[in-house]
Amino acid sequence: MDTATARKPATEPPPSVAAAPVAVALDDVSISFAMKGQPLFKAVAPTSLHVREGEFVAIVGPTGCGKSTLLNATAGLLRPAGGTVAIFGEPLSGLNEKAGYLFQQDALMPWKTAADNVAIALEIGGTRRAEALAQAQDWLKKVGLGRFGDRYPHQLSGGQRKRVGLAQVLVRHPKILLMDEPFGPLDAQTRQIMGTLLLRLWAQDRKAVMFVTHDLEEAIALSDRVVIMSAGPEARIIGDFPIDLERPRDTAEIRLDPRFHTLHRQIWDQLKTEVAKTYGEDMPS
Amino acid sequence: MDTATARKPATEPPPSVAAAPVAVALDDVSISFAMKGQPLFKAVAPTSLHVREGEFVAIVGPTGCGKSTLLNATAGLLRPAGGTVAIFGEPLSGLNEKAGYLFQQDALMPWKTAADNVAIALEIGGTRRAEALAQAQDWLKKVGLGRFGDRYPHQLSGGQRKRVGLAQVLVRHPKILLMDEPFGPLDAQTRQIMGTLLLRLWAQDRKAVMFVTHDLEEAIALSDRVVIMSAGPEARIIGDFPIDLERPRDTAEIRLDPRFHTLHRQIWDQLKTEVAKTYGEDMPS
Amino acid sequence: EIEKPNVTLGVGGKPLLYYLPLTLAERLGYFKDAGLNVEINDFGGGSKSLQALIGGSVDGVTGAYEHTIRMQQKKQDIRAVIDLGRYPGIVVGVRKAEADKIKSVADLKGAKIGVTAPGSSTYILVQYLMRKAGMNPDDASFIGVGGGASAVAAMQNGEIDAISHLDPVISKLQDMGEINILVDTRTTEGTEQVFGGMNPAAVLYFKESFIKDNPNTVQALTNAFYRTLKWLEKATPEEVAATVPEEYWLGDKSLYIKAFNASRQSYSTDGNIDEASMKSALNLITTTDPSVDPKSIDLSKTFDGSFLAKAKGQ
Amino acid sequence: MRIHPAKLFLLQILVAVAVLAFWQVGATVPIGGDYLLPEFFFSKPWDVIARVYQLFATGTIWKHLYITLTETVLAFVIGSAGGIVIGFWFARKPTVAAVFDPYVKMVNALPRVVLAPIFMLWLGLGIWSKVALGVTLVFFIVFFNVYQGVKEVSPVVLANARMMGMSERQLFRNVYWPSALSWMFSSLHTSVGFALVGAVVGEYLGSSAGLGYLIHQAEGVFDVTGVFAGMFILAAFVLVIDFGVTRVERRLLVWRPQPAGEQN
Amino acid sequence: MRIHPAKLFLLQILVAVAVLAFWQVGATVPIGGDYLLPEFFFSKPWDVIARVYQLFATGTIWKHLYITLTETVLAFVIGSAGGIVIGFWFARKPTVAAVFDPYVKMVNALPRVVLAPIFMLWLGLGIWSKVALGVTLVFFIVFFNVYQGVKEVSPVVLANARMMGMSERQLFRNVYWPSALSWMFSSLHTSVGFALVGAVVGEYLGSSAGLGYLIHQAEGVFDVTGVFAGMFILAAFVLVIDFGVTRVERRLLVWRPQPAGEQN
Ligand SMILES: Nc1ncnc2c1ncn2[C@@H]1O[C@H](COP(=O)(O)OP(=O)(O)OP(=O)(O)O)[C@@H](O)[C@H]1O
Ligand SMILES: Nc1ncnc2c1ncn2[C@@H]1O[C@H](COP(=O)(O)OP(=O)(O)OP(=O)(O)O)[C@@H](O)[C@H]1O
Ligand SMILES: [Mg+2]
Ligand SMILES: [Mg+2]
């Protein structure tokens, strides 16, 4: 995690992405789950997705389509049934060490306080404990939890836990960020503050970001590209919309931009048909 | 849970609430947490909230303000430090047996399949297993998971698990519904479908609903009243907005109503100042 | 000069009357007088103390003479230096309720006989008796009842018809009026009836290599034990009771004295093992264990009388 | 990455062969004049195998095996049933647990060997006194684990179940029991061995048949080969019982996730 | 609803008094001609108490107690350290675990009483052969629990830690170890008793001092009072060790949530 390289001021315009190297290359990746006594469940049909260094890609899709699964494959936690995953050109075997992953579920260590949970992410890399704790405290402040450093996870609210998780991932400055509904349990205001925080960081060292969300506005406001997945099983990527809104963006203001609304409508229309398909069979009566 | 009484057609107008008995009465309820080696954390300052039978109250507030805590107290899982909780006029001691509670966290039994998780909620009450399973299957279909009945929780996506939980709570037709971000991990489309489903059910037998959400639009679209909590610690209810939109509502269409927008702006303004306070001290730099 | 003043002795159940000379030698201070510092290790049974000897964790053992014979067959050179008990001390008793049915060894056919443990000397003695009476070993069923209280319990509960055991269990059962005695090898008369002579029981034995390397130490021990035997020969039961620790009294001094009186004759008076008694011991083993070939045993290597001779000369 | 069963079996055999070879060398090749594993204490592997074969060939072993196995299975079943029931009871009644806690721990510390006479007094010399000895070992192992297992139930799942209106019985069946299962099975794997140990020690201290009796008899006449043959048969039979436990465990714990991310 | 400490203590005393009263009655009042707890096998509570007092008053007990306690603590520490290390190792190396699994279970089934002579051969008559016996009991209890405990680590927490880039060592320290702690402590509570049992059985089978030696001496001469006094002292000391374990446990497990919704 080369936090030292390419630190640029937060206000710098977004890096030119087209020329940047491909950070994550999913080629014809398909994912299946074997379950006892049931036929193989083909969650994701062969799908390709490339994310370049410095690119912020949002992934939206109906619930249960395979977004988390796709992130898991990128993280190296799940071996695809077919296709290849390459990270900065290297085929992925084992864990993806360049990536930081904010899980959809609670993943904090329950036996560590919030501050320790964040600090450990640095200590692993060799940072001295005092220094790591100081940075952790700093990060907790950034996510609005400065006074909650000595709480254990079960003493925090759902949204607070998620933010500790956010700090835990960001503090390491990974080159690739995998985020699975990071702002799900947060209120709209906090969401925007966190979004701005994330964008600032992202711009700093040209991270590649894969950002799963159910909030289309958020997806558009933050990303360079919005990728749409079809309903599962055998979900595929069925839409890929470049977001040509100017950077740097103010995540609150941008929603007033007319271009924002055009994009929103476009994507929404496609998404709607997709979600309808999810309920093709199970449509609530 | 007298599901038999007062079954009315789904299209019936909302019950007249003003005259209905009070289902949940929180009077001057305050909640504190004791933590080892730390001063008492006063999460909720003395607060009152009454919810009548057949009333749908949405609770919004900044993350970590005490929404879940308030629901826990109503459920009888947490004893308030002060004040009284009364359910249909009776002071609550022990668990609130009239309430169904959809937790913010995953709370499915990992050792039961989705169908069993729903069926058990009925079996407890004495329903025969075959009948319970049939109803469970029915409910899974309603939440769009008809084909996932024989999956174990860990084989489901986050949104799918939440919907199983929803079915688990609703299948029992409790008189009081406590829902903590029930639609959090769902995409916008599914959210609306679930919202409609919930409204239909609510109208059927005059349930009292306490509905925590971060989505203000959703809160307005669904509820009779939106209650706003201030940022913690010592959170209080600082706003109580009646939503005078007509019923029955179409949760998608209603958002186009101008009255909807007025309400939204009103509430939003108040909420914004509140959230800003949350970061009073910890405001991300 | 004594090569090894700090010696460890092993014994399988020190408080048993069977090993009384050991306790007496210790309590009378005869080891100290001989310039020895003896540590006594108590084991779960005679065979365990022998194993400890072979394994090298104790220097000598007060145990059954029979061990020296068996070990020869196992190619372990173990030698006794002094005899402590000349009669086995094993008693076969019959439960009172069965006494009119079982009047001789021959009547044991089909009976349930309690022994300390399968394979132990109490077991072997009954087998020997049965063979002599012309029976097969499987004509009766043997039940290990352990030492101590469990043996008493087995008899009390009527789970065994007869018992082959040692003191203090036998004295206790007699005292409780539970049994009638069938065979008593605590006494000269009883032993002669069974074996036609002496049959050495407890002896002090060592590894041959230990004897060779530490002759003076062995001598000192032999001296101490010989002195004890002589003391015991003349001692009154009261004196014995006063010498052993009070806990050994079976909770009741009079019972202890009774038990001691019953066993009194079985203690050796001169520490010697003559050829006839060696043969008698070998015969006991070969009769009951066909795997032991009498021809392969050199009895002269089981007992080294030279130390005893010197002890007597003092 | 699961290892192939055939390869696994081969490796297992290899370990056995290595141990036997070491044993054979230790018992027959003197190192600096001393044997590493003197034959007097360890016999020789080949002799032991021959003896095992002979015991089965002549059929003498069956009666003893049958008795010991009966005792073991009874001790195992009764001990674990007791441990489960009392463990659950204590876990659900904190007051009871707090009051009896020191006594349970005290009883657990009593040496079973010393208790044997009392069991024999009460239960006679038959199989039941041995079963009792096994039970006193198994019970505590299972008890402590079940007690802890119940306390480890996920608070959220429990709260959810209680909100559904489950009675104590239903909670037991649907929440505590399945949640404590993996704890229980962990203790059962330990217990299988201890049940057998209890039975054998019981036989060793007083009996007329059983493997413990055989071993004791062999010990009395310094027949180490017999002792080892007996122990070998014991150990082999534990595997059989444990195999059964594992089968049941697999069946009851189908719902568990495979450890995620362990696949590569 | 926590019970008040004073009330708890009162209840505990009450239980003790009830047991003693029952014992006294059983030993002195004949029921239908028979005593429920014949004095010959059970002594009488008052005698036992008097003997315990006497043992302490004359000071004879200290030497024995010291030896037995040393053995127990050593057996406990070595056995649980071994169980923890090997348990973790097996849990992290599935191949190793699969290969050795049957052997571990076989060894666990060997009656320790029979192994005693071998330990004495190797370790002599000092405390170490007794420690070894205790270790063979403690080890397996801890081992099986740690092994299972590591496998029970939450897959999500584990995946998160691995994504952070933790090495195997760091995973151990930060994830496996804390997660397996409650399993481990459960096994430690069982083990405390078994460590003592191992030490005492070792002494019982061959020694010149220690509580096991005392008990053995007393048994041989039908001194039941002595046996019970010894066992009582044993049991009391287990409580002391267990108290220490509980203290450490409390300290290490501060992070656990109080069971939610159990308050009313
Ligand atoms: N371990 C598993 N075994 C079997 N099926 C699984 C497993 N994990 C996920 N699935 C299935 O794969 C599909 C995709 O799951 P995934 O978690 O990727 O969905 P998602 O897009 O993240 O949904 P959500 O928005 O609800 O989180 C779902 O239908 C789910 O049921
Ligand atoms: N067990 C606990 N011990 C100490 N503090 C707690 C505990 N549970 C909750 N809190 C604190 O109480 C406050 C309210 O928590 P609560 O879970 O009710 O928040 P919430 O409104 O539900 O937030 P969110 O929207 O993030 O879920 C938070 O500041 C939280 O840190
Ligand atoms: Mg997901
Ligand atoms: Mg909450």
Coordinates of C-alpha atoms in Angstrom, one line a residue, chain A residues 56-268:
Chain A
F56 CA -14.5 5.1 -9.5
V57 CA -17.0 2.5 -10.6
A58 CA -20.4 2.2 -9.0
I59 CA -22.2 -1.1 -9.2
V60 CA -26.0 -1.1 -8.9
G61 CA -28.4 -3.9 -9.4
P62 CA -31.4 -5.6 -7.9
T63 CA -31.0 -7.3 -4.5
G64 CA -29.5 -10.7 -4.7
C65 CA -28.1 -10.3 -8.2
G66 CA -24.5 -10.9 -7.4
K67 CA -22.8 -7.7 -6.5
S68 CA -21.3 -8.9 -3.3
T69 CA -20.3 -12.1 -5.0
L70 CA -18.4 -10.1 -7.7
L71 CA -16.6 -8.1 -5.0
N72 CA -15.7 -11.3 -3.2
A73 CA -14.2 -12.7 -6.4
T74 CA -12.2 -9.5 -6.9
A75 CA -11.0 -9.7 -3.4
G76 CA -9.8 -13.3 -4.0
L77 CA -12.1 -14.6 -1.3
L78 CA -14.1 -16.6 -3.8
R79 CA -12.7 -18.5 -6.8
P80 CA -14.7 -17.9 -9.9
A81 CA -16.1 -21.0 -11.7
G82 CA -14.8 -19.6 -15.0
G83 CA -12.9 -16.7 -16.4
T84 CA -9.9 -14.8 -15.0
V85 CA -9.4 -12.1 -12.4
A86 CA -6.3 -10.0 -12.9
I87 CA -5.0 -7.3 -10.6
F88 CA -2.7 -4.8 -12.2
G89 CA -2.1 -7.3 -15.0
E90 CA -1.2 -10.1 -12.7
P91 CA -3.6 -13.1 -12.5
L92 CA -5.0 -13.2 -9.0
S93 CA -4.2 -16.3 -7.0
G94 CA -4.9 -16.2 -3.4
L95 CA -6.0 -13.0 -1.7
N96 CA -5.9 -9.7 -3.4
E97 CA -3.3 -7.8 -1.4
K98 CA -3.8 -4.6 -3.1
A99 CA -7.4 -4.3 -2.1
G100 CA -9.2 -3.0 0.9
Y101 CA -12.7 -4.4 1.3
L102 CA -15.5 -3.0 3.3
F103 CA -17.9 -5.9 3.8
Q104 CA -21.6 -5.7 3.6
Q105 CA -21.9 -7.4 6.9
D106 CA -20.4 -6.4 10.3
A107 CA -16.8 -7.5 10.2
L108 CA -15.2 -5.7 13.1
M109 CA -13.4 -7.8 15.6
P110 CA -15.7 -7.9 18.6
W111 CA -12.8 -8.2 21.0
K112 CA -11.2 -5.0 20.0
T113 CA -12.3 -1.5 20.7
A114 CA -13.2 0.8 17.8
A115 CA -9.8 2.5 18.0
D116 CA -8.0 -0.9 18.2
N117 CA -10.0 -2.2 15.3
V118 CA -8.7 0.7 13.2
A119 CA -5.2 0.7 14.6
I120 CA -4.6 -3.0 14.0
A121 CA -5.0 -2.4 10.3
L122 CA -1.8 -0.3 10.5
E123 CA 0.0 -2.3 13.1
I124 CA -0.1 -5.3 10.7
G125 CA 2.0 -3.3 8.3
G126 CA 4.6 -2.6 11.0
T127 CA 3.4 0.8 12.2
R128 CA 4.3 1.3 15.9
R129 CA 1.3 1.0 18.2
A130 CA 1.4 4.5 19.5
E131 CA 1.6 5.9 16.0
A132 CA -1.1 3.5 14.8
L133 CA -3.4 4.5 17.6
A134 CA -2.9 8.2 16.9
Q135 CA -3.8 7.7 13.3
A136 CA -6.8 5.5 14.2
Q137 CA -8.1 8.3 16.5
D138 CA -7.6 10.7 13.7
W139 CA -9.6 8.5 11.3
L140 CA -12.3 7.9 13.9
K141 CA -12.7 11.7 14.1
K142 CA -13.0 11.9 10.3
V143 CA -15.9 9.5 10.3
G144 CA -17.5 11.3 13.2
L145 CA -16.7 8.9 16.0
G146 CA -13.9 10.7 17.8
R147 CA -15.5 10.1 21.2
F148 CA -16.3 6.4 20.6
G149 CA -12.7 5.1 20.3
D150 CA -12.9 3.0 23.4
R151 CA -16.2 1.3 22.7
Y152 CA -16.4 -2.3 21.8
P153 CA -18.4 -3.0 18.6
H154 CA -21.5 -4.3 20.5
Q155 CA -21.7 -0.9 22.2
L156 CA -22.0 0.9 19.0
S157 CA -25.1 1.5 16.8
G158 CA -25.3 -0.1 13.3
G159 CA -24.2 3.1 11.5
Q160 CA -21.4 3.6 14.0
R161 CA -20.1 0.1 13.4
K162 CA -20.1 0.7 9.6
R163 CA -18.2 3.9 10.0
V164 CA -15.5 2.2 12.1
G165 CA -15.3 -0.4 9.3
L166 CA -14.9 2.4 6.8
A167 CA -12.0 3.9 8.9
Q168 CA -10.5 0.5 9.2
V169 CA -10.3 0.1 5.4
L170 CA -9.4 3.7 4.5
V171 CA -6.6 4.0 7.1
R172 CA -4.5 1.6 5.1
H173 CA -4.8 3.6 1.8
P174 CA -5.2 0.5 -0.4
K175 CA -4.8 0.9 -4.1
I176 CA -8.1 -0.8 -4.8
L177 CA -11.2 -0.1 -2.8
L178 CA -14.0 -2.6 -2.7
M179 CA -17.0 -1.2 -0.9
D180 CA -20.2 -3.1 -0.4
E181 CA -23.0 -0.7 0.6
P182 CA -20.7 1.3 2.8
F183 CA -23.2 4.0 3.6
G184 CA -26.2 1.7 3.8
P185 CA -27.1 2.3 7.5
L186 CA -26.3 6.0 7.5
D187 CA -28.6 8.9 7.3
A188 CA -28.6 11.1 4.2
Q189 CA -26.5 13.8 5.8
T190 CA -23.8 11.5 7.1
R191 CA -23.8 9.7 3.8
Q192 CA -22.9 12.9 2.0
I193 CA -20.2 13.7 4.4
M194 CA -18.7 10.3 4.1
G195 CA -19.1 10.5 0.3
T196 CA -17.1 13.7 0.2
L197 CA -14.5 12.1 2.5
L198 CA -14.2 9.1 0.2
L199 CA -13.9 11.2 -3.0
R200 CA -11.1 13.3 -1.4
L201 CA -9.1 10.3 -0.5
W202 CA -9.7 8.6 -3.9
A203 CA -8.4 11.6 -5.7
Q204 CA -5.3 11.7 -3.5
D205 CA -3.7 8.6 -4.7
R206 CA -5.6 7.4 -7.8
K207 CA -7.3 4.5 -6.1
A208 CA -9.5 2.2 -8.2
V209 CA -12.9 2.0 -6.5
M210 CA -15.6 -0.6 -6.9
F211 CA -18.6 0.8 -5.0
V212 CA -21.8 -1.2 -4.5
T213 CA -24.9 0.8 -3.6
H214 CA -28.6 0.8 -3.9
D215 CA -28.8 4.5 -4.0
L216 CA -28.6 5.5 -7.6
E217 CA -28.2 9.2 -6.8
E218 CA -25.3 8.3 -4.7
A219 CA -23.8 6.2 -7.4
I220 CA -24.1 9.0 -10.0
A221 CA -22.9 11.6 -7.6
L222 CA -19.7 9.7 -6.7
S223 CA -18.6 7.7 -9.7
D224 CA -17.0 7.9 -13.1
R225 CA -19.1 5.0 -14.3
V226 CA -22.2 3.3 -13.2
V227 CA -22.4 -0.4 -14.0
I228 CA -25.8 -2.1 -13.9
M229 CA -26.2 -5.8 -13.2
S230 CA -29.2 -7.8 -14.3
A231 CA -31.3 -9.8 -11.9
G232 CA -29.9 -13.2 -11.0
P233 CA -29.5 -16.1 -11.3
E234 CA -26.9 -15.9 -14.1
A235 CA -26.7 -12.1 -13.6
R236 CA -24.6 -10.2 -16.1
I237 CA -23.6 -6.6 -16.5
I238 CA -26.2 -5.1 -18.8
G239 CA -25.4 -1.4 -18.7
D240 CA -22.3 0.7 -18.3
F241 CA -22.9 4.4 -18.1
P242 CA -20.0 6.9 -18.0
I243 CA -20.8 9.8 -15.7
D244 CA -19.4 12.8 -17.4
L245 CA -20.1 15.2 -14.5
E246 CA -17.2 17.5 -13.7
R247 CA -14.8 16.9 -10.9
P248 CA -14.2 17.8 -8.2
R249 CA -17.8 17.4 -7.2
D250 CA -19.8 18.6 -4.3
T251 CA -21.9 15.6 -3.6
A252 CA -24.8 17.7 -2.4
E253 CA -24.7 20.4 -5.0
I254 CA -24.3 18.0 -7.9
R255 CA -27.8 16.7 -7.5
L256 CA -29.1 20.0 -8.7
D257 CA -27.2 19.7 -12.0
P258 CA -29.5 19.0 -15.0
R259 CA -27.0 16.6 -16.5
F260 CA -27.4 14.6 -13.2
H261 CA -31.1 14.3 -13.8
T262 CA -30.7 13.2 -17.4
L263 CA -28.3 10.5 -16.4
H264 CA -30.4 9.5 -13.5
R265 CA -33.5 9.0 -15.6
Q266 CA -31.5 7.1 -18.3
I267 CA -30.1 4.7 -15.8
W268 CA -33.2 4.4 -13.8

